[in-house]
Every structure is written in structure tokens, then in C-alpha cells.
PDB file of C-alpha atoms in Angstrom:
ATOM      1  CA  MET A   1    -119.126 -22.111 -78.790  1.00  0.00           C
ATOM      2  CA  GLU A   2    -116.934 -21.814 -75.499  1.00  0.00           C
ATOM      3  CA  ASN A   3    -116.073 -23.846 -72.597  1.00  0.00           C
ATOM      4  CA  GLN A   4    -118.898 -25.256 -71.217  1.00  0.00           C
ATOM      5  CA  GLU A   5    -118.576 -25.253 -67.598  1.00  0.00           C
ATOM      6  CA  LYS A   6    -119.158 -21.251 -67.691  1.00  0.00           C
ATOM      7  CA  MET A   7    -122.314 -21.215 -65.672  1.00  0.00           C
ATOM      8  CA  MET A   8    -125.370 -19.695 -67.414  1.00  0.00           C
ATOM      9  CA  THR A   9    -128.422 -17.775 -66.639  1.00  0.00           C
ATOM     10  CA  GLY A  10    -131.827 -18.579 -67.137  1.00  0.00           C
ATOM     11  CA  GLU A  11    -132.091 -16.608 -69.954  1.00  0.00           C
ATOM     12  CA  GLU A  12    -128.676 -17.709 -71.536  1.00  0.00           C
ATOM     13  CA  SER A  13    -130.063 -21.640 -71.270  1.00  0.00           C
ATOM     14  CA  LEU A  14    -133.313 -20.607 -73.219  1.00  0.00           C
ATOM     15  CA  HIS A  15    -131.681 -18.315 -76.175  1.00  0.00           C
ATOM     16  CA  ILE A  16    -129.272 -21.054 -76.410  1.00  0.00           C
ATOM     17  CA  ILE A  17    -132.583 -23.961 -76.843  1.00  0.00           C
ATOM     18  CA  THR A  18    -134.534 -21.750 -79.029  1.00  0.00           C
ATOM     19  CA  GLU A  19    -131.438 -20.711 -81.602  1.00  0.00           C
ATOM     20  CA  MET A  20    -130.641 -24.073 -82.143  1.00  0.00           C
ATOM     21  CA  ILE A  21    -134.302 -25.490 -82.697  1.00  0.00           C
ATOM     22  CA  ASN A  22    -134.774 -22.947 -85.123  1.00  0.00           C
ATOM     23  CA  ARG A  23    -131.602 -23.511 -87.180  1.00  0.00           C
ATOM     24  CA  THR A  24    -133.254 -27.274 -88.019  1.00  0.00           C
ATOM     25  CA  LYS A  25    -136.718 -26.316 -88.060  1.00  0.00           C
ATOM     26  CA  GLY A  26    -138.152 -27.242 -91.850  1.00  0.00           C
ATOM     27  CA  ASN A  27    -134.686 -28.491 -93.194  1.00  0.00           C
ATOM     28  CA  ILE A  28    -135.647 -29.874 -96.306  1.00  0.00           C
ATOM     29  CA  ARG A  29    -133.023 -29.614 -99.041  1.00  0.00           C
ATOM     30  CA  GLN A  30    -133.905 -30.335-102.704  1.00  0.00           C
ATOM     31  CA  ALA A  31    -137.142 -31.013-102.171  1.00  0.00           C
ATOM     32  CA  SER A  32    -137.626 -30.024-105.494  1.00  0.00           C
ATOM     33  CA  PHE A  33    -136.051 -32.405-107.336  1.00  0.00           C
ATOM     34  CA  HIS A  34    -139.013 -34.490-107.225  1.00  0.00           C
ATOM     35  CA  ILE A  35    -141.654 -32.211-107.744  1.00  0.00           C
ATOM     36  CA  LEU A  36    -140.067 -31.257-111.143  1.00  0.00           C
ATOM     37  CA  PHE A  37    -138.965 -34.265-112.291  1.00  0.00           C
ATOM     38  CA  TRP A  38    -142.379 -35.806-111.796  1.00  0.00           C
ATOM     39  CA  GLY A  39    -143.948 -32.256-112.794  1.00  0.00           C
ATOM     40  CA  TRP A  40    -142.232 -32.976-116.264  1.00  0.00           C
ATOM     41  CA  LEU A  41    -142.383 -36.592-116.749  1.00  0.00           C
ATOM     42  CA  LEU A  42    -146.218 -36.816-115.821  1.00  0.00           C
ATOM     43  CA  PHE A  43    -147.063 -33.607-117.993  1.00  0.00           C
ATOM     44  CA  VAL A  44    -144.912 -35.166-120.948  1.00  0.00           C
ATOM     45  CA  CYS A  45    -147.313 -38.074-120.768  1.00  0.00           C
ATOM     46  CA  SER A  46    -150.762 -36.102-120.521  1.00  0.00           C
ATOM     47  CA  ILE A  47    -149.834 -34.209-123.043  1.00  0.00           C
ATOM     48  CA  SER A  48    -148.371 -37.058-125.739  1.00  0.00           C
ATOM     49  CA  GLU A  49    -151.075 -39.268-125.239  1.00  0.00           C
ATOM     50  CA  TYR A  50    -153.736 -36.132-125.973  1.00  0.00           C
ATOM     51  CA  LEU A  51    -151.956 -35.483-128.781  1.00  0.00           C
ATOM     52  CA  LEU A  52    -151.535 -39.224-129.896  1.00  0.00           C
ATOM     53  CA  HIS A  53    -155.341 -39.382-128.994  1.00  0.00           C
ATOM     54  CA  LYS A  54    -156.444 -36.453-130.895  1.00  0.00           C
ATOM     55  CA  PHE A  55    -153.996 -36.355-134.136  1.00  0.00           C
ATOM     56  CA  THR A  56    -152.994 -39.971-134.530  1.00  0.00           C
ATOM     57  CA  ASN A  57    -154.935 -43.266-135.261  1.00  0.00           C
ATOM     58  CA  TRP A  58    -153.006 -45.447-132.543  1.00  0.00           C
ATOM     59  CA  ALA A  59    -155.422 -47.090-130.463  1.00  0.00           C
ATOM     60  CA  THR A  60    -153.122 -47.329-127.580  1.00  0.00           C
ATOM     61  CA  PRO A  61    -151.771 -43.424-126.992  1.00  0.00           C
ATOM     62  CA  TRP A  62    -152.012 -44.764-122.906  1.00  0.00           C
ATOM     63  CA  TYR A  63    -149.093 -46.662-123.353  1.00  0.00           C
ATOM     64  CA  VAL A  64    -146.596 -43.580-123.086  1.00  0.00           C
ATOM     65  CA  TRP A  65    -148.267 -43.812-119.088  1.00  0.00           C
ATOM     66  CA  PHE A  66    -145.493 -46.891-119.099  1.00  0.00           C
ATOM     67  CA  LEU A  67    -143.028 -44.236-119.210  1.00  0.00           C
ATOM     68  CA  VAL A  68    -144.096 -43.630-115.115  1.00  0.00           C
ATOM     69  CA  ILE A  69    -142.083 -47.555-113.918  1.00  0.00           C
ATOM     70  CA  PRO A  70    -138.824 -46.001-115.317  1.00  0.00           C
ATOM     71  CA  GLY A  71    -139.382 -42.711-113.340  1.00  0.00           C
ATOM     72  CA  ILE A  72    -140.187 -44.525-110.213  1.00  0.00           C
ATOM     73  CA  PHE A  73    -136.731 -46.196-110.295  1.00  0.00           C
ATOM     74  CA  VAL A  74    -135.389 -42.703-111.407  1.00  0.00           C
ATOM     75  CA  SER A  75    -136.573 -40.969-108.360  1.00  0.00           C
ATOM     76  CA  LEU A  76    -136.510 -43.794-105.988  1.00  0.00           C
ATOM     77  CA  ILE A  77    -132.495 -44.043-106.615  1.00  0.00           C
ATOM     78  CA  TYR A  78    -132.099 -40.038-106.458  1.00  0.00           C
ATOM     79  CA  GLY A  79    -133.710 -40.168-103.027  1.00  0.00           C
ATOM     80  CA  TYR A  80    -131.485 -42.964-101.756  1.00  0.00           C
ATOM     81  CA  VAL A  81    -128.415 -41.582-103.060  1.00  0.00           C
ATOM     82  CA  SER A  82    -128.900 -37.877-102.113  1.00  0.00           C
ATOM     83  CA  GLY A  83    -130.281 -39.075 -98.475  1.00  0.00           C
ATOM     84  CA  ARG A  84    -127.236 -40.827 -97.854  1.00  0.00           C
ATOM     85  CA  ARG A  85    -125.327 -37.300 -98.521  1.00  0.00           C
ATOM     86  CA  LEU A  86    -127.363 -35.520 -95.817  1.00  0.00           C
ATOM     87  CA  ARG A  87    -125.601 -34.219 -93.002  1.00  0.00           C
ATOM     88  CA  ILE A  88    -128.834 -34.151 -91.076  1.00  0.00           C
ATOM     89  CA  PHE A  89    -132.329 -35.619 -91.044  1.00  0.00           C
ATOM     90  CA  THR A  90    -135.099 -33.653 -89.537  1.00  0.00           C
ATOM     91  CA  TYR A  91    -138.419 -35.285 -88.757  1.00  0.00           C
ATOM     92  CA  ALA A  92    -139.883 -32.581 -91.026  1.00  0.00           C
ATOM     93  CA  SER A  93    -137.952 -34.641 -94.032  1.00  0.00           C
ATOM     94  CA  MET A  94    -139.223 -38.397 -92.223  1.00  0.00           C
ATOM     95  CA  VAL A  95    -142.626 -36.812 -92.745  1.00  0.00           C
ATOM     96  CA  TYR A  96    -141.953 -35.431 -96.641  1.00  0.00           C
ATOM     97  CA  MET A  97    -140.415 -38.661 -97.617  1.00  0.00           C
ATOM     98  CA  TRP A  98    -143.055 -41.311 -95.721  1.00  0.00           C
ATOM     99  CA  THR A  99    -145.793 -38.967 -97.296  1.00  0.00           C
ATOM    100  CA  TRP A 100    -144.156 -39.226-100.936  1.00  0.00           C
ATOM    101  CA  LEU A 101    -143.653 -43.281-100.527  1.00  0.00           C
ATOM    102  CA  ALA A 102    -147.450 -43.644 -99.072  1.00  0.00           C
ATOM    103  CA  PHE A 103    -148.884 -41.632-102.526  1.00  0.00           C
ATOM    104  CA  LEU A 104    -146.683 -44.082-104.446  1.00  0.00           C
ATOM    105  CA  ILE A 105    -148.132 -47.104-103.278  1.00  0.00           C
ATOM    106  CA  ALA A 106    -151.500 -45.640-102.869  1.00  0.00           C
ATOM    107  CA  GLY A 107    -151.428 -44.614-106.311  1.00  0.00           C
ATOM    108  CA  THR A 108    -150.211 -48.400-107.197  1.00  0.00           C
ATOM    109  CA  VAL A 109    -153.115 -49.712-105.753  1.00  0.00           C
ATOM    110  CA  ILE A 110    -155.519 -47.221-107.614  1.00  0.00           C
ATOM    111  CA  PHE A 111    -154.052 -48.141-110.417  1.00  0.00           C
ATOM    112  CA  ILE A 112    -154.395 -51.749-110.053  1.00  0.00           C
ATOM    113  CA  VAL A 113    -157.992 -51.217-109.067  1.00  0.00           C
ATOM    114  CA  THR A 114    -159.139 -49.071-111.678  1.00  0.00           C
ATOM    115  CA  SER A 115    -157.524 -51.125-114.333  1.00  0.00           C
ATOM    116  CA  LYS A 116    -161.151 -52.005-115.418  1.00  0.00           C
ATOM    117  CA  ASP A 117    -162.354 -48.812-115.759  1.00  0.00           C
ATOM    118  CA  PRO A 118    -159.439 -46.415-116.598  1.00  0.00           C
ATOM    119  CA  GLU A 119    -161.194 -43.380-116.804  1.00  0.00           C
ATOM    120  CA  VAL A 120    -161.682 -43.112-113.068  1.00  0.00           C
ATOM    121  CA  PHE A 121    -157.651 -43.305-112.583  1.00  0.00           C
ATOM    122  CA  PRO A 122    -156.855 -39.906-113.372  1.00  0.00           C
ATOM    123  CA  PRO A 123    -158.995 -37.858-111.223  1.00  0.00           C
ATOM    124  CA  LEU A 124    -158.369 -40.338-108.180  1.00  0.00           C
ATOM    125  CA  ILE A 125    -154.364 -39.950-108.890  1.00  0.00           C
ATOM    126  CA  LEU A 126    -154.935 -36.189-109.180  1.00  0.00           C
ATOM    127  CA  SER A 127    -157.160 -36.233-106.225  1.00  0.00           C
ATOM    128  CA  LEU A 128    -153.830 -38.052-103.905  1.00  0.00           C
ATOM    129  CA  ALA A 129    -151.550 -35.991-105.478  1.00  0.00           C
ATOM    130  CA  GLY A 130    -153.280 -33.068-104.490  1.00  0.00           C
ATOM    131  CA  MET A 131    -152.973 -34.428-100.530  1.00  0.00           C
ATOM    132  CA  ALA A 132    -149.522 -35.026-100.785  1.00  0.00           C
ATOM    133  CA  THR A 133    -148.664 -31.892-102.291  1.00  0.00           C
ATOM    134  CA  LEU A 134    -150.556 -30.235 -99.500  1.00  0.00           C
ATOM    135  CA  ILE A 135    -149.107 -31.767 -96.431  1.00  0.00           C
ATOM    136  CA  SER A 136    -145.384 -30.771 -98.439  1.00  0.00           C
ATOM    137  CA  GLY A 137    -146.509 -27.622 -98.936  1.00  0.00           C
ATOM    138  CA  VAL A 138    -147.426 -27.013 -95.307  1.00  0.00           C
ATOM    139  CA  ILE A 139    -144.473 -29.270 -93.713  1.00  0.00           C
ATOM    140  CA  ILE A 140    -141.932 -26.830 -96.093  1.00  0.00           C
ATOM    141  CA  ARG A 141    -144.141 -23.795 -95.269  1.00  0.00           C
ATOM    142  CA  PHE A 142    -144.261 -22.812 -98.957  1.00  0.00           C
ATOM    143  CA  ARG A 143    -147.211 -21.333-100.473  1.00  0.00           C
ATOM    144  CA  PRO A 144    -146.798 -21.869-103.941  1.00  0.00           C
ATOM    145  CA  LEU A 145    -147.083 -25.707-103.162  1.00  0.00           C
ATOM    146  CA  ILE A 146    -149.915 -25.516-101.083  1.00  0.00           C
ATOM    147  CA  ALA A 147    -151.933 -23.323-103.807  1.00  0.00           C
ATOM    148  CA  GLY A 148    -150.711 -25.840-106.124  1.00  0.00           C
ATOM    149  CA  SER A 149    -152.481 -28.564-104.027  1.00  0.00           C
ATOM    150  CA  ILE A 150    -155.771 -27.231-104.674  1.00  0.00           C
ATOM    151  CA  THR A 151    -155.232 -26.524-108.530  1.00  0.00           C
ATOM    152  CA  PHE A 152    -155.150 -30.644-108.531  1.00  0.00           C
ATOM    153  CA  TRP A 153    -158.658 -30.944-106.755  1.00  0.00           C
ATOM    154  CA  ILE A 154    -159.781 -28.609-109.398  1.00  0.00           C
ATOM    155  CA  PHE A 155    -158.542 -30.241-111.889  1.00  0.00           C
ATOM    156  CA  ALA A 156    -159.561 -33.931-110.573  1.00  0.00           C
ATOM    157  CA  LEU A 157    -162.957 -32.584-111.034  1.00  0.00           C
ATOM    158  CA  THR A 158    -162.368 -31.185-114.649  1.00  0.00           C
ATOM    159  CA  ALA A 159    -160.740 -34.417-115.125  1.00  0.00           C
ATOM    160  CA  TYR A 160    -164.122 -36.484-114.102  1.00  0.00           C
ATOM    161  CA  PHE A 161    -166.598 -34.323-115.926  1.00  0.00           C
ATOM    162  CA  GLY A 162    -164.950 -33.110-118.970  1.00  0.00           C
ATOM    163  CA  GLY A 163    -164.830 -36.130-121.158  1.00  0.00           C
ATOM    164  CA  PRO A 164    -161.960 -37.949-122.527  1.00  0.00           C
ATOM    165  CA  ASP A 165    -160.550 -34.769-124.279  1.00  0.00           C
ATOM    166  CA  ILE A 166    -160.542 -32.670-121.046  1.00  0.00           C
ATOM    167  CA  GLU A 167    -159.345 -35.404-118.974  1.00  0.00           C
ATOM    168  CA  SER A 168    -155.967 -35.735-120.372  1.00  0.00           C
ATOM    169  CA  LEU A 169    -155.689 -31.800-120.587  1.00  0.00           C
ATOM    170  CA  SER A 170    -157.113 -31.632-117.070  1.00  0.00           C
ATOM    171  CA  VAL A 171    -153.857 -33.615-116.046  1.00  0.00           C
ATOM    172  CA  SER A 172    -151.180 -32.090-118.155  1.00  0.00           C
ATOM    173  CA  VAL A 173    -152.584 -28.382-116.552  1.00  0.00           C
ATOM    174  CA  ALA A 174    -152.731 -29.743-113.361  1.00  0.00           C
ATOM    175  CA  MET A 175    -148.955 -30.656-113.711  1.00  0.00           C
ATOM    176  CA  LEU A 176    -148.099 -27.430-114.576  1.00  0.00           C
ATOM    177  CA  THR A 177    -150.316 -25.537-111.678  1.00  0.00           C
ATOM    178  CA  GLY A 178    -149.428 -28.293-109.134  1.00  0.00           C
ATOM    179  CA  TYR A 179    -145.895 -28.661-109.688  1.00  0.00           C
ATOM    180  CA  LEU A 180    -143.840 -27.235-112.241  1.00  0.00           C
ATOM    181  CA  ILE A 181    -144.908 -23.873-111.440  1.00  0.00           C
ATOM    182  CA  PRO A 182    -144.575 -24.607-107.551  1.00  0.00           C
ATOM    183  CA  GLY A 183    -141.814 -26.359-108.209  1.00  0.00           C
ATOM    184  CA  TYR A 184    -139.578 -23.942-109.811  1.00  0.00           C
ATOM    185  CA  LEU A 185    -140.261 -21.214-107.678  1.00  0.00           C
ATOM    186  CA  LEU A 186    -139.148 -23.549-104.732  1.00  0.00           C
ATOM    187  CA  LYS A 187    -136.231 -24.187-106.554  1.00  0.00           C
ATOM    188  CA  ARG A 188    -135.737 -20.512-106.821  1.00  0.00           C
ATOM    189  CA  LYS A 189    -135.838 -20.581-103.377  1.00  0.00           C
ATOM    190  CA  GLU A 190    -133.583 -23.213-102.487  1.00  0.00           C
ATOM    191  CA  ASN A 191    -130.638 -21.651-104.479  1.00  0.00           C
ATOM    192  CA  ASN A 192    -131.282 -18.192-103.035  1.00  0.00           C
ATOM    193  CA  ASN A 193    -130.601 -20.169 -99.510  1.00  0.00           C
ATOM    194  CA  GLU A 194    -127.849 -21.674-100.791  1.00  0.00           C
ATOM    195  CA  ILE A 195    -126.113 -18.465-101.969  1.00  0.00           C
ATOM    196  CA  GLN A 196    -127.083 -16.906 -98.386  1.00  0.00           C
ATOM    197  CA  ARG A 197    -125.380 -19.817 -96.443  1.00  0.00           C
ATOM    198  CA  ALA A 198    -122.263 -19.754 -98.550  1.00  0.00           C
TER     199      ALA A 198
ATOM    200  CA  MET B   1    -140.444 -22.725 -52.608  1.00  0.00           C
ATOM    201  CA  LYS B   2    -137.980 -25.233 -53.397  1.00  0.00           C
ATOM    202  CA  TYR B   3    -136.811 -25.324 -57.113  1.00  0.00           C
ATOM    203  CA  ARG B   4    -136.052 -28.303 -59.271  1.00  0.00           C
ATOM    204  CA  GLU B   5    -132.158 -28.093 -59.916  1.00  0.00           C
ATOM    205  CA  LEU B   6    -131.102 -28.006 -63.430  1.00  0.00           C
ATOM    206  CA  ASP B   7    -129.729 -30.849 -64.822  1.00  0.00           C
ATOM    207  CA  PRO B   8    -125.557 -30.180 -64.367  1.00  0.00           C
ATOM    208  CA  LEU B   9    -125.036 -32.034 -67.398  1.00  0.00           C
ATOM    209  CA  LEU B  10    -127.025 -30.018 -69.573  1.00  0.00           C
ATOM    210  CA  HIS B  11    -126.560 -26.950 -67.819  1.00  0.00           C
ATOM    211  CA  SER B  12    -123.602 -26.249 -70.229  1.00  0.00           C
ATOM    212  CA  GLN B  13    -123.595 -23.935 -73.202  1.00  0.00           C
ATOM    213  CA  LEU B  14    -122.156 -26.319 -75.652  1.00  0.00           C
ATOM    214  CA  ARG B  15    -123.785 -29.862 -74.243  1.00  0.00           C
ATOM    215  CA  LEU B  16    -127.242 -27.775 -74.215  1.00  0.00           C
ATOM    216  CA  ALA B  17    -126.513 -26.528 -77.552  1.00  0.00           C
ATOM    217  CA  VAL B  18    -125.938 -30.321 -79.034  1.00  0.00           C
ATOM    218  CA  ILE B  19    -129.242 -31.723 -76.931  1.00  0.00           C
ATOM    219  CA  SER B  20    -131.316 -28.877 -78.267  1.00  0.00           C
ATOM    220  CA  LEU B  21    -130.182 -29.487 -81.726  1.00  0.00           C
ATOM    221  CA  LEU B  22    -130.412 -33.275 -81.703  1.00  0.00           C
ATOM    222  CA  ALA B  23    -134.507 -32.692 -79.739  1.00  0.00           C
ATOM    223  CA  GLY B  24    -135.322 -31.381 -82.941  1.00  0.00           C
ATOM    224  CA  VAL B  25    -133.649 -34.020 -85.472  1.00  0.00           C
ATOM    225  CA  GLU B  26    -133.941 -37.812 -86.029  1.00  0.00           C
ATOM    226  CA  TYR B  27    -130.341 -37.550 -86.716  1.00  0.00           C
ATOM    227  CA  ALA B  28    -127.322 -35.405 -87.035  1.00  0.00           C
ATOM    228  CA  GLU B  29    -123.822 -35.590 -88.254  1.00  0.00           C
ATOM    229  CA  PHE B  30    -121.024 -34.665 -86.191  1.00  0.00           C
ATOM    230  CA  THR B  31    -119.623 -32.134 -88.620  1.00  0.00           C
ATOM    231  CA  TYR B  32    -123.421 -30.173 -88.974  1.00  0.00           C
ATOM    232  CA  ILE B  33    -123.114 -30.128 -85.187  1.00  0.00           C
ATOM    233  CA  GLN B  34    -119.757 -28.439 -85.206  1.00  0.00           C
ATOM    234  CA  GLU B  35    -121.336 -25.965 -87.795  1.00  0.00           C
ATOM    235  CA  GLN B  36    -124.062 -25.147 -85.857  1.00  0.00           C
ATOM    236  CA  THR B  37    -122.774 -24.570 -82.895  1.00  0.00           C
ATOM    237  CA  GLY B  38    -119.286 -23.395 -83.614  1.00  0.00           C
ATOM    238  CA  ALA B  39    -117.072 -25.568 -81.093  1.00  0.00           C
ATOM    239  CA  THR B  40    -113.662 -27.090 -81.824  1.00  0.00           C
ATOM    240  CA  ALA B  41    -114.109 -30.703 -83.090  1.00  0.00           C
ATOM    241  CA  GLY B  42    -111.903 -31.703 -80.045  1.00  0.00           C
ATOM    242  CA  ASN B  43    -114.128 -29.841 -77.696  1.00  0.00           C
ATOM    243  CA  LEU B  44    -117.376 -30.942 -79.393  1.00  0.00           C
ATOM    244  CA  SER B  45    -115.622 -34.548 -79.072  1.00  0.00           C
ATOM    245  CA  VAL B  46    -115.351 -34.573 -75.355  1.00  0.00           C
ATOM    246  CA  GLN B  47    -118.695 -33.372 -74.752  1.00  0.00           C
ATOM    247  CA  LEU B  48    -120.392 -35.471 -77.311  1.00  0.00           C
ATOM    248  CA  ASN B  49    -118.484 -38.493 -75.107  1.00  0.00           C
ATOM    249  CA  ARG B  50    -119.755 -37.122 -72.028  1.00  0.00           C
ATOM    250  CA  LEU B  51    -123.237 -36.918 -73.032  1.00  0.00           C
ATOM    251  CA  LYS B  52    -122.895 -40.499 -74.501  1.00  0.00           C
ATOM    252  CA  ASP B  53    -121.480 -42.124 -71.039  1.00  0.00           C
ATOM    253  CA  ALA B  54    -124.467 -40.441 -69.242  1.00  0.00           C
ATOM    254  CA  GLY B  55    -127.039 -42.226 -72.127  1.00  0.00           C
ATOM    255  CA  TYR B  56    -128.484 -39.109 -73.080  1.00  0.00           C
ATOM    256  CA  ILE B  57    -127.201 -39.438 -77.196  1.00  0.00           C
ATOM    257  CA  GLU B  58    -126.015 -42.568 -79.109  1.00  0.00           C
ATOM    258  CA  LEU B  59    -122.912 -42.178 -81.131  1.00  0.00           C
ATOM    259  CA  ILE B  60    -122.636 -44.204 -84.685  1.00  0.00           C
ATOM    260  CA  LYS B  61    -119.621 -44.286 -86.789  1.00  0.00           C
ATOM    261  CA  LYS B  62    -119.800 -45.249 -89.975  1.00  0.00           C
ATOM    262  CA  PHE B  63    -118.024 -44.689 -93.258  1.00  0.00           C
ATOM    263  CA  ARG B  64    -119.185 -42.484 -96.406  1.00  0.00           C
ATOM    264  CA  GLY B  65    -116.699 -43.595 -99.099  1.00  0.00           C
ATOM    265  CA  ASN B  66    -113.450 -43.891 -97.608  1.00  0.00           C
ATOM    266  CA  TYR B  67    -114.383 -41.000 -95.046  1.00  0.00           C
ATOM    267  CA  PRO B  68    -115.212 -41.381 -91.428  1.00  0.00           C
ATOM    268  CA  GLN B  69    -118.497 -40.644 -90.174  1.00  0.00           C
ATOM    269  CA  THR B  70    -120.060 -40.179 -86.982  1.00  0.00           C
ATOM    270  CA  ILE B  71    -124.154 -39.581 -86.741  1.00  0.00           C
ATOM    271  CA  CYS B  72    -125.000 -38.328 -83.380  1.00  0.00           C
ATOM    272  CA  ARG B  73    -128.750 -39.032 -82.066  1.00  0.00           C
ATOM    273  CA  ILE B  74    -130.732 -38.065 -78.816  1.00  0.00           C
ATOM    274  CA  THR B  75    -131.794 -41.445 -77.034  1.00  0.00           C
ATOM    275  CA  PRO B  76    -135.407 -41.550 -75.349  1.00  0.00           C
ATOM    276  CA  LEU B  77    -133.137 -40.807 -71.686  1.00  0.00           C
ATOM    277  CA  GLY B  78    -131.875 -38.105 -73.177  1.00  0.00           C
ATOM    278  CA  ARG B  79    -135.061 -36.288 -74.368  1.00  0.00           C
ATOM    279  CA  GLN B  80    -136.535 -37.358 -70.815  1.00  0.00           C
ATOM    280  CA  LYS B  81    -133.449 -35.485 -69.484  1.00  0.00           C
ATOM    281  CA  PHE B  82    -134.109 -32.426 -71.810  1.00  0.00           C
ATOM    282  CA  ALA B  83    -137.896 -32.148 -71.023  1.00  0.00           C
ATOM    283  CA  GLU B  84    -137.238 -31.939 -67.378  1.00  0.00           C
ATOM    284  CA  TYR B  85    -134.238 -29.756 -67.746  1.00  0.00           C
ATOM    285  CA  ILE B  86    -136.946 -27.285 -69.936  1.00  0.00           C
ATOM    286  CA  ASP B  87    -139.478 -27.893 -66.913  1.00  0.00           C
ATOM    287  CA  ALA B  88    -136.975 -26.835 -64.242  1.00  0.00           C
ATOM    288  CA  LEU B  89    -135.978 -23.947 -66.235  1.00  0.00           C
ATOM    289  CA  LYS B  90    -139.680 -22.860 -66.555  1.00  0.00           C
ATOM    290  CA  ASP B  91    -139.600 -22.616 -62.572  1.00  0.00           C
ATOM    291  CA  TYR B  92    -136.289 -21.059 -62.285  1.00  0.00           C
ATOM    292  CA  LEU B  93    -137.689 -18.117 -65.139  1.00  0.00           C
ATOM    293  CA  LYS B  94    -140.845 -17.870 -63.527  1.00  0.00           C
ATOM    294  CA  THR B  95    -139.665 -16.237 -60.300  1.00  0.00           C
TER     295      THR B  95
END
């Protein structure tokens, strides 16, 4: 941009304002990492619980869910380190970050209050995940993620009404449709955007 | 009809681009602004300091590893002046 004291017309001013605002709109980099990380982690936990429950005599297959605790630390550390590298932090990024932190806090509260009735935990957490995923999809304007959020609510209902076997499978399938498929599509889009920027 | 005067501090290509960019974000790093505006480092530095002196933006100097980093953030005054500039611009464009 050239020297700055040159007089501009109103149209030129408007053009600069619009162009600059458009350049920062919806700029959320590497959003796919957390979606894919949690998609795989929760898919492995839920399918393992189902298989252990179905094919072994182990009395407490739900122990596999303790993998979520190190997962939280991995996610927080990754978010902190990658956040420090960011050269721009948009309001969209801020809403995105707080949506998932709120999900983490609300999920912990739900885990505590449903500890005496653990069967209701999966449908509740899937409903909450659906909400956070929908907000994320709307913020980054990514339709597969919005569609994925709807599948969370469908599988929350099947988890509640389907009995213990269907419950674990519902969580597994919800991870595929809600996180993993949209996550890989988003990763592909991010990679394409990086190539175009280069 | 009497027109509101366009803020001379904002009515310049580079400073307007900087304020427009910062108005849409929580913060942006110097090199990012340089990349988006296509300005030279020296030129951008001068204009950022003019905006800072007027209280429109704040500049935060810190280190990332061994490298110095300048973070730019719009202030409430800068936001207010930008909104006033847009209002004045709307009046101007209506005529």
C-alpha cells in the first residue's frame, strides 16, 4: 500500500474497509485438530467399551473412558502452544475457543452429577457435543460440521432409548458422523486453503 | 447541507486499512498486518505509531522465543473513531 497521505475518494475508503474486514472474516486455522483428536479418542473409548462388554467378562469396561483425562491435557497443551504461534486472533476464534472450553466444563459437571446414574451420561454429553459442534460449524461456515451436529442429537436419542449395547454403539457412530467425517473434510479444506495461500 | 468531516488521521490508505483490519479482530501481529496491507516495515511502523499516539490503537511488544514481536490491538477510542468515520463516509456517499 502506498503512501498514506494521498487523498482518497469515498469509494476508495469503502473499498479498503470492506477488503480488510473480509480478509480476517472467519479466520480459524487448524480447527480440525481438536475435532479429529476427540473424534478418534472417543470413538476408540466407546467401541472398546462395547467390545469389552460384549465379548469379555470384565466387570468394568467403562474404565476405558479414563483415557479422556490425558486427552483433556493433550488438547489444552496443543491449544496453548498453537495459540501462542497465532499471528491473528479473531472474535470468531475467541467464540470458538470459549464454546469448547464451556463444553469441557459443562461435560465435567454432567459427569459428576450423573455418576450415580451413568447410563444417562452418553445421551447428555452427545446433546451437549451437538450444541458445541453446531456453534463451531456456524462460526466457520462449514456445512458438514453443522450436519454432523444434527447426527449427535439423533444418536443421543438412540443412546437413551436403545439399551446398553446400542448406547455404546450410538456413541461410536456419533463420533464417526459428528466428528471424524466432518473433521477430515475440514482438514482437506484447510490444506487446500494453505496451498492457495502459498 | 453540512457534512461531517472525515477524520484526517483515518482518511489515509494505510492507516484506514490498519484500523479496518484491527476492528475485526481481537489482536493482530505486526507482520500479519504488513502482509495484508503490502506496506513496507518502516512505513507501517510510522503509521502505527501515529495511530498509537492518537490513542486509536495499542502496541504490545513481547518476545516469542528469541524473536521480538509486536502485537497491535484497537482501543475503545479507536473503535469509536472508526464508527464515526464510517458514519461520516455514509453521509458523504449518499450525496
